[in-house]
Amino acid sequence: MISGKAIEAARLLDRLQRLARAGELAGDLNPAQWDALRYLARANRFSRTPAALADYLASTRGTVSRTLASLEAKGYVRRAGNLRDGRSVEFTLTKKAADTLKQDPLLLVAKDIEKAAGRGLPDILESLREMLRTAIARNEGRAFGICVSCRYFRANQRMGPSPHHCALLDQPLSDADSEAICVEQEPRAA
Amino acid sequence: MISGKAIEAARLLDRLQRLARAGELAGDLNPAQWDALRYLARANRFSRTPAALADYLASTRGTVSRTLASLEAKGYVRRAGNLRDGRSVEFTLTKKAADTLKQDPLLLVAKDIEKAAGRGLPDILESLREMLRTAIARNEGRAFGICVSCRYFRANQRMGPSPHHCALLDQPLSDADSEAICVEQEPRAA
DNA sequence: CCATATAGTTTCGACTAGCAACTATTTATG
DNA sequence: CATAAATAGTTGCTAGTCGAAACTATATGG
């Protein structure tokens, strides 16, 4: 029913993950904090909230709230209220966080992958994408894909620095926005 | 220097890991406890110690000691002293643990992998093996490969239920032993 | 025989984690 | 429009990970 190869692959993934995790435990940040910083570095302004982060991490609002509080106390993130919705808060990275992310231990993993996969990397990548899609579907999670690939993305709707448009939130989007990940993203094709 | 594809692959791996981890948080066990049970299920008798487990998990003796204590309190593992070395203890799984492992959430990951990788699975597997080798080398960790693939493994040295032999520890090995993972394993080829 | 190494445990402080109770909005509905 | 229900976020609780370091006990090597 489940092949031995698939089980071995799952075990390898699990072990790889443990090693990567161990690398994230050194220093001032722990794995959850690293994941939060990485997320905030890539998420658009509609998605830099505790709730979206909790969704992304398959965690809870309570846990994420504490993680963000400790990142704030350590000076990695800044908190700002949302003018439209008084309940919501938005987090942004500080310069300290941006500098820290340049030494992201995930880059070491990427280096290992590059070294190990060689010319097979494109195939591996496609398989990993498919695995993630499958896993997300099973967990009933959100995709968090990039804005430009979303069914609600409308390119070049006007002139100026934010030429694109989100048809779901009815908000203008810059080029940078369009490359960020979004909590609301839904793939274009049905 | 590091390709975008390698970084994307690392991110996918990280996210995949978060989802898998979330699946391990439900129920009576947490991710570290699942990892400990899986290890004990596969490790030979020379390797079912806190120190070996700590090595395997890239953790510390202190943490593993606590993890094993809580598994013992919950009835998943049993503790036994080592007759040769009074300092050492050996852990074995209870029936409860064996039954629990039949519902291992890692099997769901394996199912996802099978579904997503399709006929590409053998290639993926080979890449994952290579990635793990690379990551282990970088972390100066032990391989924990299976006994039969070890340079110290000697097949069919005698008659009876334990025909094989470990040339490092000078101990007889059964067929089952030879398929278990070992803290001392070193690949055959130099 | 004693110094040193090794196996394991324990304590401490920071933190993740789920759960549930809680506050403060916002939105929906009668 | 007033109130109920939903939503965003925080906080108290308990269990447990995690590193670091102190600690106990046993082995081993000069």
XYZ file of C-alpha atoms in Angstrom, chain A residues 8-183:
176
model
C 12.553 5.598 3.337
C 12.091 8.965 1.639
C 9.874 10.155 4.500
C 12.480 9.023 7.018
C 15.232 10.826 5.141
C 13.126 13.979 5.062
C 12.508 13.658 8.790
C 16.184 13.247 9.561
C 17.199 16.071 7.225
C 14.710 18.235 9.035
C 16.203 17.361 12.447
C 19.634 18.371 11.250
C 18.376 21.614 9.745
C 16.497 22.307 12.952
C 19.599 21.731 15.038
C 21.358 24.378 12.969
C 18.561 26.797 13.772
C 18.842 26.292 17.505
C 22.217 27.981 17.811
C 22.362 31.699 18.423
C 19.727 34.159 19.444
C 16.802 32.598 17.580
C 14.979 29.285 17.691
C 13.387 27.436 14.758
C 9.942 28.975 15.205
C 11.449 32.447 15.356
C 13.480 31.811 12.195
C 10.345 30.632 10.424
C 8.494 33.756 11.523
C 11.241 36.067 10.250
C 11.404 34.243 6.937
C 7.681 34.523 6.553
C 7.568 38.233 7.332
C 10.389 38.816 4.857
C 8.333 37.298 2.074
C 4.729 38.151 2.955
C 2.823 41.109 1.496
C 1.180 43.747 3.660
C -2.141 41.877 3.830
C -0.401 38.840 5.226
C 1.957 40.105 7.929
C -0.468 39.366 10.752
C -0.361 36.829 13.573
C -3.333 34.960 12.129
C -1.778 34.559 8.687
C 1.526 33.482 10.196
C -0.251 30.929 12.358
C -1.905 29.545 9.239
C 1.373 29.438 7.372
C 3.146 27.615 10.172
C 0.220 25.270 10.819
C 0.331 26.612 14.354
C -2.118 28.559 16.527
C -2.707 32.249 17.143
C -1.725 31.852 20.759
C 1.670 30.359 20.016
C 2.410 32.819 17.228
C 1.383 35.733 19.406
C 4.045 34.750 21.931
C 6.678 34.118 19.277
C 6.107 37.561 17.792
C 6.150 39.119 21.249
C 9.558 37.618 21.950
C 10.868 38.714 18.527
C 9.595 42.200 19.263
C 11.293 42.233 22.665
C 14.557 41.194 21.018
C 14.251 43.912 18.409
C 13.655 41.817 15.293
C 10.135 42.977 14.473
C 8.010 46.097 14.901
C 4.302 46.124 15.568
C 1.825 48.502 13.913
C -1.927 48.755 14.195
C -4.179 48.461 11.190
C -6.185 51.584 10.401
C -8.983 49.733 8.650
C -9.456 47.106 11.348
C -8.747 48.032 14.937
C -8.434 44.394 15.943
C -5.647 43.598 13.536
C -1.914 44.220 13.910
C 0.795 44.145 11.297
C 4.423 43.218 11.837
C 7.445 44.366 9.871
C 11.077 43.360 10.081
C 13.688 45.659 11.555
C 17.092 46.180 10.020
C 18.466 43.793 12.622
C 16.171 41.085 11.259
C 17.112 41.806 7.650
C 20.795 41.560 8.560
C 20.220 38.381 10.517
C 18.401 36.783 7.592
C 21.548 37.156 5.525
C 23.006 34.474 7.797
C 19.911 32.299 7.608
C 20.849 28.670 8.358
C 18.380 27.674 5.648
C 20.973 28.907 3.178
C 23.294 26.155 4.399
C 20.559 23.643 3.660
C 20.151 25.197 0.219
C 23.871 24.795 -0.323
C 23.656 21.129 0.677
C 20.768 20.659 -1.726
C 22.637 22.309 -4.544
C 25.684 20.171 -3.891
C 23.736 16.935 -3.540
C 21.143 17.351 -6.265
C 23.458 18.602 -8.997
C 21.793 18.645 -12.370
C 18.783 16.808 -10.979
C 17.722 19.940 -9.100
C 14.907 21.032 -11.451
C 13.252 17.611 -11.165
C 13.673 17.550 -7.408
C 12.161 21.000 -7.192
C 9.136 19.997 -9.218
C 8.635 16.942 -7.010
C 8.955 18.998 -3.849
C 6.382 21.474 -5.147
C 4.016 18.631 -5.848
C 4.666 17.093 -2.421
C 3.873 20.364 -0.732
C 0.680 20.758 -2.755
C -0.368 17.275 -1.706
C 0.520 17.832 1.941
C -1.298 21.176 2.032
C -4.366 19.631 0.462
C -4.366 16.851 3.042
C -4.063 19.360 5.876
C -6.646 21.657 4.361
C -4.141 24.467 4.553
C -3.623 27.550 2.441
C -1.084 27.594 -0.367
C 0.579 30.961 0.393
C 1.673 31.221 -3.218
C 3.023 34.416 -4.739
C 0.597 37.199 -5.596
C 1.232 37.246 -9.337
C 0.113 33.624 -9.665
C -3.240 34.320 -8.006
C -6.632 34.213 -9.703
C -7.396 37.661 -8.260
C -4.253 39.295 -9.620
C -4.847 41.909 -12.343
C -1.730 43.205 -14.077
C -1.177 46.812 -15.180
C -4.498 48.364 -14.294
C -3.115 51.881 -13.969
C -0.030 54.097 -14.106
C 2.384 54.842 -11.246
C 4.311 52.809 -8.672
C 1.459 50.366 -7.997
C 0.169 49.456 -11.448
C -1.366 46.087 -10.566
C -4.505 45.308 -8.649
C -5.945 42.711 -6.289
C -9.516 41.952 -7.291
C -10.247 40.209 -4.000
C -9.166 42.950 -1.590
C -9.626 45.758 -4.122
C -6.152 47.128 -3.428
C -3.363 48.439 -5.666
C -0.206 46.353 -5.927
C 3.405 47.280 -6.699
C 5.811 45.096 -8.614
C 7.364 44.063 -5.278
C 3.908 43.240 -3.903
C 3.224 40.995 -6.848
C 6.226 38.818 -5.986
C 5.382 38.490 -2.292
C 3.432 35.594 -0.813
C -0.141 36.163 0.266
C -2.477 34.502 2.705
